[in-house]
PDB file of C-alpha atoms in Angstrom:
ATOM      1  CA  MET A   1     -20.158  -2.447  15.066  1.00 53.00           C
ATOM      2  CA  ASN A   2     -20.998  -6.225  15.983  1.00 55.00           C
ATOM      3  CA  VAL A   3     -19.561  -7.580  19.080  1.00 53.00           C
ATOM      4  CA  PRO A   4     -18.112 -10.840  18.550  1.00 60.00           C
ATOM      5  CA  ARG A   5     -19.722 -14.362  19.587  1.00 53.00           C
ATOM      6  CA  ARG A   6     -18.184 -15.705  22.674  1.00 49.00           C
ATOM      7  CA  GLU A   7     -17.544 -19.766  22.179  1.00 42.00           C
ATOM      8  CA  GLY A   8     -20.684 -21.737  24.090  1.00 41.00           C
ATOM      9  CA  ASP A   9     -22.916 -18.592  24.047  1.00 47.00           C
ATOM     10  CA  PRO A  10     -25.441 -19.338  21.264  1.00 41.00           C
ATOM     11  CA  SER A  11     -27.041 -15.863  21.924  1.00 44.00           C
ATOM     12  CA  ARG A  12     -24.163 -14.241  19.719  1.00 46.00           C
ATOM     13  CA  ALA A  13     -24.542 -15.158  16.111  1.00 44.00           C
ATOM     14  CA  ASP A  14     -22.798 -12.439  14.065  1.00 49.00           C
ATOM     15  CA  ALA A  15     -19.411 -13.780  14.203  1.00 46.00           C
ATOM     16  CA  PRO A  16     -18.303 -17.415  13.083  1.00 45.00           C
ATOM     17  CA  THR A  17     -17.546 -19.864  15.939  1.00 50.00           C
ATOM     18  CA  PHE A  18     -14.396 -21.470  14.131  1.00 63.00           C
ATOM     19  CA  SER A  19     -12.666 -18.035  14.378  1.00 77.00           C
ATOM     20  CA  PRO A  20     -10.402 -17.549  17.602  1.00 89.00           C
ATOM     21  CA  LEU A  21     -11.730 -14.774  19.477  1.00 92.00           C
ATOM     22  CA  TYR A  22      -8.804 -12.511  18.903  1.00 91.00           C
ATOM     23  CA  ARG A  23      -9.039 -12.996  15.145  1.00 92.00           C
ATOM     24  CA  GLN A  24     -12.747 -11.957  15.527  1.00 93.00           C
ATOM     25  CA  ILE A  25     -11.675  -8.660  17.504  1.00 94.00           C
ATOM     26  CA  LYS A  26      -9.069  -8.362  14.529  1.00 93.00           C
ATOM     27  CA  GLY A  27     -11.812  -8.412  12.258  1.00 91.00           C
ATOM     28  CA  LEU A  28     -14.139  -5.948  13.816  1.00 94.00           C
ATOM     29  CA  ILE A  29     -11.187  -3.577  13.996  1.00 93.00           C
ATOM     30  CA  THR A  30     -10.368  -3.934  10.418  1.00 92.00           C
ATOM     31  CA  ARG A  31     -13.850  -3.129   9.348  1.00 91.00           C
ATOM     32  CA  GLY A  32     -13.362   0.271  11.353  1.00 91.00           C
ATOM     33  CA  LEU A  33     -10.633   1.012   9.716  1.00 90.00           C
ATOM     34  CA  GLN A  34     -11.887   0.187   6.859  1.00 86.00           C
ATOM     35  CA  ALA A  35     -15.255   2.455   7.271  1.00 86.00           C
ATOM     36  CA  GLY A  36     -13.226   5.417   8.280  1.00 84.00           C
ATOM     37  CA  GLU A  37     -13.972   5.288  12.105  1.00 91.00           C
ATOM     38  CA  TRP A  38     -10.508   5.884  12.730  1.00 90.00           C
ATOM     39  CA  LYS A  39      -8.926   7.364   9.932  1.00 87.00           C
ATOM     40  CA  PRO A  40      -5.026   7.272   8.963  1.00 87.00           C
ATOM     41  CA  GLY A  41      -2.797   9.145  11.595  1.00 88.00           C
ATOM     42  CA  GLU A  42      -5.585   9.156  14.211  1.00 90.00           C
ATOM     43  CA  ALA A  43      -5.254   7.460  17.695  1.00 93.00           C
ATOM     44  CA  ILE A  44      -7.935   4.175  18.236  1.00 93.00           C
ATOM     45  CA  PRO A  45      -9.266   3.695  21.305  1.00 94.00           C
ATOM     46  CA  SER A  46      -6.865   2.130  24.408  1.00 93.00           C
ATOM     47  CA  GLU A  47      -6.733  -1.326  24.772  1.00 93.00           C
ATOM     48  CA  THR A  48      -8.969  -1.171  27.708  1.00 94.00           C
ATOM     49  CA  ASP A  49     -11.690   1.067  26.040  1.00 94.00           C
ATOM     50  CA  LEU A  50     -11.950  -1.645  22.995  1.00 95.00           C
ATOM     51  CA  ALA A  51     -11.928  -4.448  25.706  1.00 94.00           C
ATOM     52  CA  ALA A  52     -14.982  -2.879  27.313  1.00 94.00           C
ATOM     53  CA  ARG A  53     -16.753  -2.104  23.763  1.00 94.00           C
ATOM     54  CA  PHE A  54     -16.430  -5.712  22.383  1.00 93.00           C
ATOM     55  CA  GLY A  55     -17.029  -7.495  26.006  1.00 94.00           C
ATOM     56  CA  VAL A  56     -13.512  -9.543  25.881  1.00 94.00           C
ATOM     57  CA  SER A  57     -10.388  -9.480  27.828  1.00 94.00           C
ATOM     58  CA  GLN A  58      -7.593  -6.804  27.462  1.00 94.00           C
ATOM     59  CA  GLY A  59      -5.120  -9.612  26.571  1.00 94.00           C
ATOM     60  CA  THR A  60      -7.533 -10.641  23.400  1.00 95.00           C
ATOM     61  CA  VAL A  61      -7.567  -7.066  22.091  1.00 95.00           C
ATOM     62  CA  ARG A  62      -3.906  -6.975  22.676  1.00 94.00           C
ATOM     63  CA  LYS A  63      -3.251  -9.987  20.582  1.00 95.00           C
ATOM     64  CA  ALA A  64      -5.411  -8.862  17.610  1.00 94.00           C
ATOM     65  CA  ILE A  65      -3.798  -5.342  17.669  1.00 94.00           C
ATOM     66  CA  ASP A  66      -0.618  -7.102  17.642  1.00 93.00           C
ATOM     67  CA  GLU A  67      -1.060  -8.340  14.749  1.00 92.00           C
ATOM     68  CA  LEU A  68      -2.784  -5.546  12.980  1.00 92.00           C
ATOM     69  CA  ALA A  69       0.657  -3.901  14.003  1.00 89.00           C
ATOM     70  CA  THR A  70       2.895  -6.729  12.403  1.00 87.00           C
ATOM     71  CA  GLU A  71       0.273  -6.355   9.217  1.00 84.00           C
ATOM     72  CA  ASN A  72       1.431  -2.464   9.139  1.00 83.00           C
ATOM     73  CA  LEU A  73      -2.136  -1.177   9.717  1.00 88.00           C
ATOM     74  CA  LEU A  74      -1.606  -0.157  13.135  1.00 91.00           C
ATOM     75  CA  VAL A  75       1.378   1.689  14.546  1.00 90.00           C
ATOM     76  CA  ARG A  76       1.967   1.428  18.441  1.00 92.00           C
ATOM     77  CA  ARG A  77       3.674   4.750  19.844  1.00 90.00           C
ATOM     78  CA  GLN A  78       5.376   4.204  23.164  1.00 88.00           C
ATOM     79  CA  GLY A  79       3.633   6.214  26.068  1.00 87.00           C
ATOM     80  CA  ARG A  80       1.376   7.530  23.524  1.00 90.00           C
ATOM     81  CA  GLY A  81      -0.765   4.660  22.367  1.00 92.00           C
ATOM     82  CA  THR A  82      -1.902   2.980  19.060  1.00 94.00           C
ATOM     83  CA  PHE A  83      -2.234   5.064  15.906  1.00 92.00           C
ATOM     84  CA  VAL A  84      -3.898   3.820  12.592  1.00 90.00           C
ATOM     85  CA  ALA A  85      -0.858   3.642  10.154  1.00 87.00           C
ATOM     86  CA  THR A  86      -0.500   6.400   7.386  1.00 85.00           C
ATOM     87  CA  HIS A  87       1.303   6.561   4.217  1.00 81.00           C
ATOM     88  CA  HIS A  88       2.506  10.006   5.303  1.00 73.00           C
ATOM     89  CA  GLU A  89       4.849   8.528   7.606  1.00 67.00           C
ATOM     90  CA  ALA A  90       8.472   8.949   6.817  1.00 58.00           C
ATOM     91  CA  ARG A  91       8.719   5.296   7.923  1.00 57.00           C
ATOM     92  CA  ALA A  92       6.152   4.252   5.182  1.00 54.00           C
ATOM     93  CA  GLN A  93       8.255   5.722   2.655  1.00 55.00           C
ATOM     94  CA  PHE A  94      10.669   2.578   1.837  1.00 52.00           C
ATOM     95  CA  ARG A  95       7.791  -0.260   3.071  1.00 62.00           C
ATOM     96  CA  PHE A  96       6.857  -0.343  -0.656  1.00 67.00           C
ATOM     97  CA  LEU A  97       9.869   1.478  -1.915  1.00 71.00           C
ATOM     98  CA  ARG A  98      12.252  -1.454  -1.661  1.00 73.00           C
ATOM     99  CA  LEU A  99      15.608   0.342  -2.575  1.00 78.00           C
ATOM    100  CA  ARG A 100      18.887   0.376  -0.455  1.00 76.00           C
ATOM    101  CA  ARG A 101      22.236   1.650  -1.266  1.00 76.00           C
ATOM    102  CA  ASP A 102      24.761  -1.150  -2.005  1.00 73.00           C
ATOM    103  CA  ASP A 103      26.084  -0.143   1.612  1.00 69.00           C
ATOM    104  CA  GLY A 104      22.588  -0.890   3.170  1.00 65.00           C
ATOM    105  CA  GLY A 105      21.502   2.545   3.622  1.00 68.00           C
ATOM    106  CA  GLU A 106      18.209   4.080   2.278  1.00 71.00           C
ATOM    107  CA  PRO A 107      18.683   6.381  -0.646  1.00 69.00           C
ATOM    108  CA  GLY A 108      19.458   9.939  -0.366  1.00 68.00           C
ATOM    109  CA  PRO A 109      16.823  12.398  -1.356  1.00 74.00           C
ATOM    110  CA  MET A 110      14.237  11.575  -3.798  1.00 81.00           C
ATOM    111  CA  ASP A 111      13.005  13.751  -6.983  1.00 88.00           C
ATOM    112  CA  SER A 112       9.576  12.656  -8.436  1.00 90.00           C
ATOM    113  CA  ARG A 113       8.735  13.957 -11.878  1.00 93.00           C
ATOM    114  CA  ILE A 114       5.180  13.247 -13.291  1.00 95.00           C
ATOM    115  CA  LEU A 115       5.732  12.592 -17.236  1.00 96.00           C
ATOM    116  CA  GLU A 116       2.373  11.344 -17.868  1.00 96.00           C
ATOM    117  CA  CYS A 117      -0.866  11.047 -16.338  1.00 97.00           C
ATOM    118  CA  ARG A 118      -4.167  10.328 -18.548  1.00 96.00           C
ATOM    119  CA  ARG A 119      -7.292   8.376 -18.355  1.00 97.00           C
ATOM    120  CA  VAL A 120      -7.290   5.199 -20.893  1.00 97.00           C
ATOM    121  CA  ARG A 121      -9.213   1.773 -21.610  1.00 97.00           C
ATOM    122  CA  ALA A 122      -7.383  -0.516 -19.622  1.00 96.00           C
ATOM    123  CA  PRO A 123      -5.228  -3.100 -21.613  1.00 95.00           C
ATOM    124  CA  GLY A 124      -6.306  -7.065 -21.185  1.00 95.00           C
ATOM    125  CA  GLU A 125      -4.000  -7.790 -18.529  1.00 96.00           C
ATOM    126  CA  VAL A 126      -4.381  -4.642 -16.112  1.00 97.00           C
ATOM    127  CA  ALA A 127      -7.992  -5.133 -16.302  1.00 97.00           C
ATOM    128  CA  ARG A 128      -8.141  -8.628 -15.252  1.00 97.00           C
ATOM    129  CA  LEU A 129      -5.522  -7.814 -12.287  1.00 97.00           C
ATOM    130  CA  LEU A 130      -7.426  -5.104 -11.111  1.00 97.00           C
ATOM    131  CA  GLN A 131     -10.764  -7.268 -11.499  1.00 97.00           C
ATOM    132  CA  LEU A 132     -12.430  -4.699 -14.142  1.00 97.00           C
ATOM    133  CA  ARG A 133     -14.453  -5.101 -17.069  1.00 94.00           C
ATOM    134  CA  ALA A 134     -12.546  -5.298 -20.346  1.00 87.00           C
ATOM    135  CA  ALA A 135     -11.759  -2.018 -21.501  1.00 85.00           C
ATOM    136  CA  GLU A 136     -12.961  -0.217 -18.516  1.00 94.00           C
ATOM    137  CA  THR A 137     -11.236   3.027 -17.907  1.00 97.00           C
ATOM    138  CA  VAL A 138      -8.246   3.488 -15.978  1.00 98.00           C
ATOM    139  CA  VAL A 139      -5.698   6.398 -14.789  1.00 98.00           C
ATOM    140  CA  PHE A 140      -2.635   5.835 -16.427  1.00 98.00           C
ATOM    141  CA  ILE A 141       0.612   7.364 -14.444  1.00 98.00           C
ATOM    142  CA  ARG A 142       4.303   7.548 -15.750  1.00 98.00           C
ATOM    143  CA  ARG A 143       6.819   8.685 -13.429  1.00 96.00           C
ATOM    144  CA  LEU A 144      10.587   9.110 -13.256  1.00 97.00           C
ATOM    145  CA  LEU A 145      12.167   8.845  -9.502  1.00 93.00           C
ATOM    146  CA  ALA A 146      15.439  10.233  -9.140  1.00 93.00           C
ATOM    147  CA  PHE A 147      17.644   9.773  -6.447  1.00 87.00           C
ATOM    148  CA  GLU A 148      20.960  11.880  -5.592  1.00 82.00           C
ATOM    149  CA  GLY A 149      20.240  13.456  -8.982  1.00 86.00           C
ATOM    150  CA  SER A 150      20.272  10.166 -10.890  1.00 90.00           C
ATOM    151  CA  PRO A 151      17.047   8.909 -12.674  1.00 95.00           C
ATOM    152  CA  THR A 152      17.006   5.465 -11.138  1.00 93.00           C
ATOM    153  CA  VAL A 153      13.067   4.194 -11.618  1.00 95.00           C
ATOM    154  CA  LEU A 154      10.735   4.448 -14.460  1.00 97.00           C
ATOM    155  CA  ASP A 155       7.047   3.421 -12.890  1.00 97.00           C
ATOM    156  CA  ASP A 156       4.237   2.985 -15.118  1.00 98.00           C
ATOM    157  CA  ILE A 157       1.057   2.761 -12.935  1.00 98.00           C
ATOM    158  CA  TRP A 158      -2.725   1.853 -13.591  1.00 98.00           C
ATOM    159  CA  LEU A 159      -5.354   2.729 -11.232  1.00 98.00           C
ATOM    160  CA  PRO A 160      -9.038   1.865 -11.360  1.00 98.00           C
ATOM    161  CA  GLY A 161     -10.661   5.110 -12.573  1.00 97.00           C
ATOM    162  CA  ALA A 162     -13.797   4.750 -10.804  1.00 96.00           C
ATOM    163  CA  LEU A 163     -12.049   5.306  -7.629  1.00 97.00           C
ATOM    164  CA  PHE A 164      -9.491   7.913  -8.804  1.00 97.00           C
ATOM    165  CA  ARG A 165     -12.140  10.318 -10.473  1.00 95.00           C
ATOM    166  CA  GLY A 166     -10.290  13.991 -10.709  1.00 94.00           C
ATOM    167  CA  LEU A 167      -6.567  12.464 -10.658  1.00 96.00           C
ATOM    168  CA  SER A 168      -4.519  14.688 -13.027  1.00 94.00           C
ATOM    169  CA  ALA A 169      -1.191  15.418 -13.622  1.00 93.00           C
ATOM    170  CA  GLU A 170      -2.000  18.801 -12.317  1.00 92.00           C
ATOM    171  CA  ARG A 171      -3.013  17.578  -8.959  1.00 93.00           C
ATOM    172  CA  LEU A 172      -0.001  14.851  -9.081  1.00 93.00           C
ATOM    173  CA  GLY A 173       2.097  17.940  -9.978  1.00 88.00           C
ATOM    174  CA  ALA A 174       0.850  20.350  -6.697  1.00 87.00           C
ATOM    175  CA  SER A 175       0.967  17.290  -4.179  1.00 83.00           C
ATOM    176  CA  VAL A 176       3.966  17.260  -1.910  1.00 79.00           C
ATOM    177  CA  GLY A 177       4.989  13.755  -0.115  1.00 79.00           C
ATOM    178  CA  PRO A 178       4.675  10.221  -1.331  1.00 85.00           C
ATOM    179  CA  LEU A 179       2.296   9.381  -3.876  1.00 90.00           C
ATOM    180  CA  TYR A 180       0.639   6.242  -1.633  1.00 91.00           C
ATOM    181  CA  GLY A 181      -0.016   9.147   0.650  1.00 89.00           C
ATOM    182  CA  LEU A 182      -1.844  11.440  -1.875  1.00 92.00           C
ATOM    183  CA  PHE A 183      -4.202   8.471  -2.592  1.00 94.00           C
ATOM    184  CA  GLU A 184      -4.798   7.759   0.886  1.00 92.00           C
ATOM    185  CA  SER A 185      -5.583  11.746   1.964  1.00 90.00           C
ATOM    186  CA  GLU A 186      -7.254  12.692  -1.253  1.00 92.00           C
ATOM    187  CA  PHE A 187      -8.968   9.447  -2.403  1.00 94.00           C
ATOM    188  CA  GLY A 188      -9.474   7.271   0.499  1.00 91.00           C
ATOM    189  CA  VAL A 189      -7.783   4.437  -0.808  1.00 93.00           C
ATOM    190  CA  ARG A 190      -5.133   2.865   1.115  1.00 91.00           C
ATOM    191  CA  MET A 191      -2.764   0.163   0.160  1.00 91.00           C
ATOM    192  CA  ILE A 192      -2.256  -2.524   2.682  1.00 89.00           C
ATOM    193  CA  ARG A 193      -0.214  -5.012   0.955  1.00 90.00           C
ATOM    194  CA  ALA A 194       1.212  -5.909  -2.389  1.00 91.00           C
ATOM    195  CA  THR A 195       2.338  -8.628  -4.323  1.00 93.00           C
ATOM    196  CA  GLU A 196       5.255  -8.356  -6.787  1.00 93.00           C
ATOM    197  CA  ALA A 197       7.173 -10.160  -9.460  1.00 94.00           C
ATOM    198  CA  LEU A 198      10.854  -9.493 -10.356  1.00 94.00           C
ATOM    199  CA  HIS A 199      12.271  -9.719 -14.041  1.00 96.00           C
ATOM    200  CA  ALA A 200      15.610  -9.104 -15.730  1.00 96.00           C
ATOM    201  CA  VAL A 201      14.850  -7.149 -18.882  1.00 97.00           C
ATOM    202  CA  SER A 202      17.174  -4.642 -21.265  1.00 98.00           C
ATOM    203  CA  ALA A 203      15.994  -1.011 -21.677  1.00 97.00           C
ATOM    204  CA  ASP A 204      14.409  -0.037 -25.239  1.00 97.00           C
ATOM    205  CA  ALA A 205      15.279   3.311 -26.981  1.00 97.00           C
ATOM    206  CA  GLU A 206      12.923   5.052 -24.796  1.00 97.00           C
ATOM    207  CA  VAL A 207      13.400   3.544 -21.237  1.00 98.00           C
ATOM    208  CA  ALA A 208      16.983   4.014 -22.095  1.00 98.00           C
ATOM    209  CA  THR A 209      16.812   8.072 -22.845  1.00 98.00           C
ATOM    210  CA  LEU A 210      14.192   8.564 -19.551  1.00 97.00           C
ATOM    211  CA  LEU A 211      17.011   6.644 -17.527  1.00 97.00           C
ATOM    212  CA  SER A 212      19.799   8.169 -18.773  1.00 97.00           C
ATOM    213  CA  VAL A 213      21.283   4.503 -19.677  1.00 97.00           C
ATOM    214  CA  ALA A 214      22.761   3.148 -22.920  1.00 97.00           C
ATOM    215  CA  PRO A 215      20.152   1.167 -25.249  1.00 97.00           C
ATOM    216  CA  ALA A 216      19.923  -2.580 -24.143  1.00 97.00           C
ATOM    217  CA  PHE A 217      21.074  -1.901 -20.722  1.00 97.00           C
ATOM    218  CA  PRO A 218      20.320  -4.307 -17.948  1.00 97.00           C
ATOM    219  CA  LEU A 219      17.134  -3.235 -15.492  1.00 97.00           C
ATOM    220  CA  LEU A 220      15.352  -5.042 -12.737  1.00 95.00           C
ATOM    221  CA  GLN A 221      11.617  -4.671 -13.553  1.00 97.00           C
ATOM    222  CA  VAL A 222       9.258  -5.037 -10.587  1.00 95.00           C
ATOM    223  CA  GLU A 223       5.731  -5.990 -11.338  1.00 96.00           C
ATOM    224  CA  ARG A 224       3.052  -5.176  -8.380  1.00 94.00           C
ATOM    225  CA  VAL A 225      -0.270  -5.177  -7.588  1.00 97.00           C
ATOM    226  CA  SER A 226      -1.725  -3.342  -4.398  1.00 95.00           C
ATOM    227  CA  TYR A 227      -4.377  -4.166  -2.413  1.00 95.00           C
ATOM    228  CA  THR A 228      -6.325  -2.215   0.198  1.00 94.00           C
ATOM    229  CA  TYR A 229      -8.874  -3.565   2.311  1.00 91.00           C
ATOM    230  CA  GLU A 230     -10.428  -6.873   2.071  1.00 88.00           C
ATOM    231  CA  ASP A 231      -7.782  -7.545  -0.555  1.00 92.00           C
ATOM    232  CA  ARG A 232      -9.361  -5.709  -3.509  1.00 95.00           C
ATOM    233  CA  PRO A 233      -6.764  -4.867  -6.026  1.00 97.00           C
ATOM    234  CA  VAL A 234      -6.166  -0.905  -6.731  1.00 97.00           C
ATOM    235  CA  GLU A 235      -2.705  -0.698  -8.370  1.00 97.00           C
ATOM    236  CA  VAL A 236      -0.906  -2.377 -10.871  1.00 98.00           C
ATOM    237  CA  ARG A 237       2.430  -1.031 -11.230  1.00 97.00           C
ATOM    238  CA  ARG A 238       5.202  -1.950 -13.370  1.00 97.00           C
ATOM    239  CA  GLY A 239       8.824  -0.001 -12.482  1.00 96.00           C
ATOM    240  CA  LEU A 240      12.292  -0.190 -14.174  1.00 97.00           C
ATOM    241  CA  TYR A 241      15.081  -0.029 -11.928  1.00 95.00           C
ATOM    242  CA  VAL A 242      18.377   1.054 -12.741  1.00 95.00           C
ATOM    243  CA  THR A 243      20.774  -1.122  -9.841  1.00 91.00           C
ATOM    244  CA  THR A 244      24.051   0.256 -10.566  1.00 90.00           C
ATOM    245  CA  GLN A 245      24.239   2.522  -7.223  1.00 85.00           C
ATOM    246  CA  PHE A 246      21.204   0.698  -5.547  1.00 84.00           C
ATOM    247  CA  HIS A 247      19.735  -2.529  -4.815  1.00 84.00           C
ATOM    248  CA  TYR A 248      16.345  -4.250  -4.298  1.00 84.00           C
ATOM    249  CA  TYR A 249      15.837  -4.978  -0.957  1.00 81.00           C
ATOM    250  CA  ASN A 250      13.309  -7.448   0.678  1.00 77.00           C
ATOM    251  CA  GLU A 251      12.936  -9.231   4.301  1.00 70.00           C
ATOM    252  CA  LEU A 252      11.392 -12.592   4.340  1.00 62.00           C
ATOM    253  CA  SER A 253       9.945 -13.934   7.807  1.00 53.00           C
TER     254      SER A 253
END
């Protein structure tokens, strides 16, 4: 891993001078995460060790780690150190699934049922969002989420076929835990951030049957593009939400 160039040191030409030093350190740590030097759930070296490794102050490393923790790439654990964030942690479940009960609490037990999983040619808009060639192969997944026994979310998901070779309905059905956790541990693809667009739509006959609502019932449609390291798009998802018992929650800062 490269050592960042300090201001006024022309001998270190592997990092741009216009970037603050802590941002350079943040970039180097991120590259280590991307390369798998430290895997999800594992501890990274201490701030002291990283400072010695990069030839910078411990305060500079701390500032870099603070930003990575804010971005949910790292997790600080009091008295234990700093760990690579993982989608297998219970705290991560509702980072991307933004449902809350009307009383503000998180939904109760969730049941996930895979309705379909197959390889298809990418629809035009999906190919564009995933930055794929026209009609390139993607994995299409349809799943139904039920909370407290009530069908609540119908997800249509498209994933780049090249990254998810071997993903099948059987493999999904045998998996225990969150879907993003499976992507992380089985395929080495970690969702870092996502953009979303929300729309009000009405249920067609097929969707109404699956969600146990009347045809034309009002639903919330959440269209998401998820990204891994280096802002690479790796998932397009369209979710249809029944919001009679729950609401979609987001926190802006």
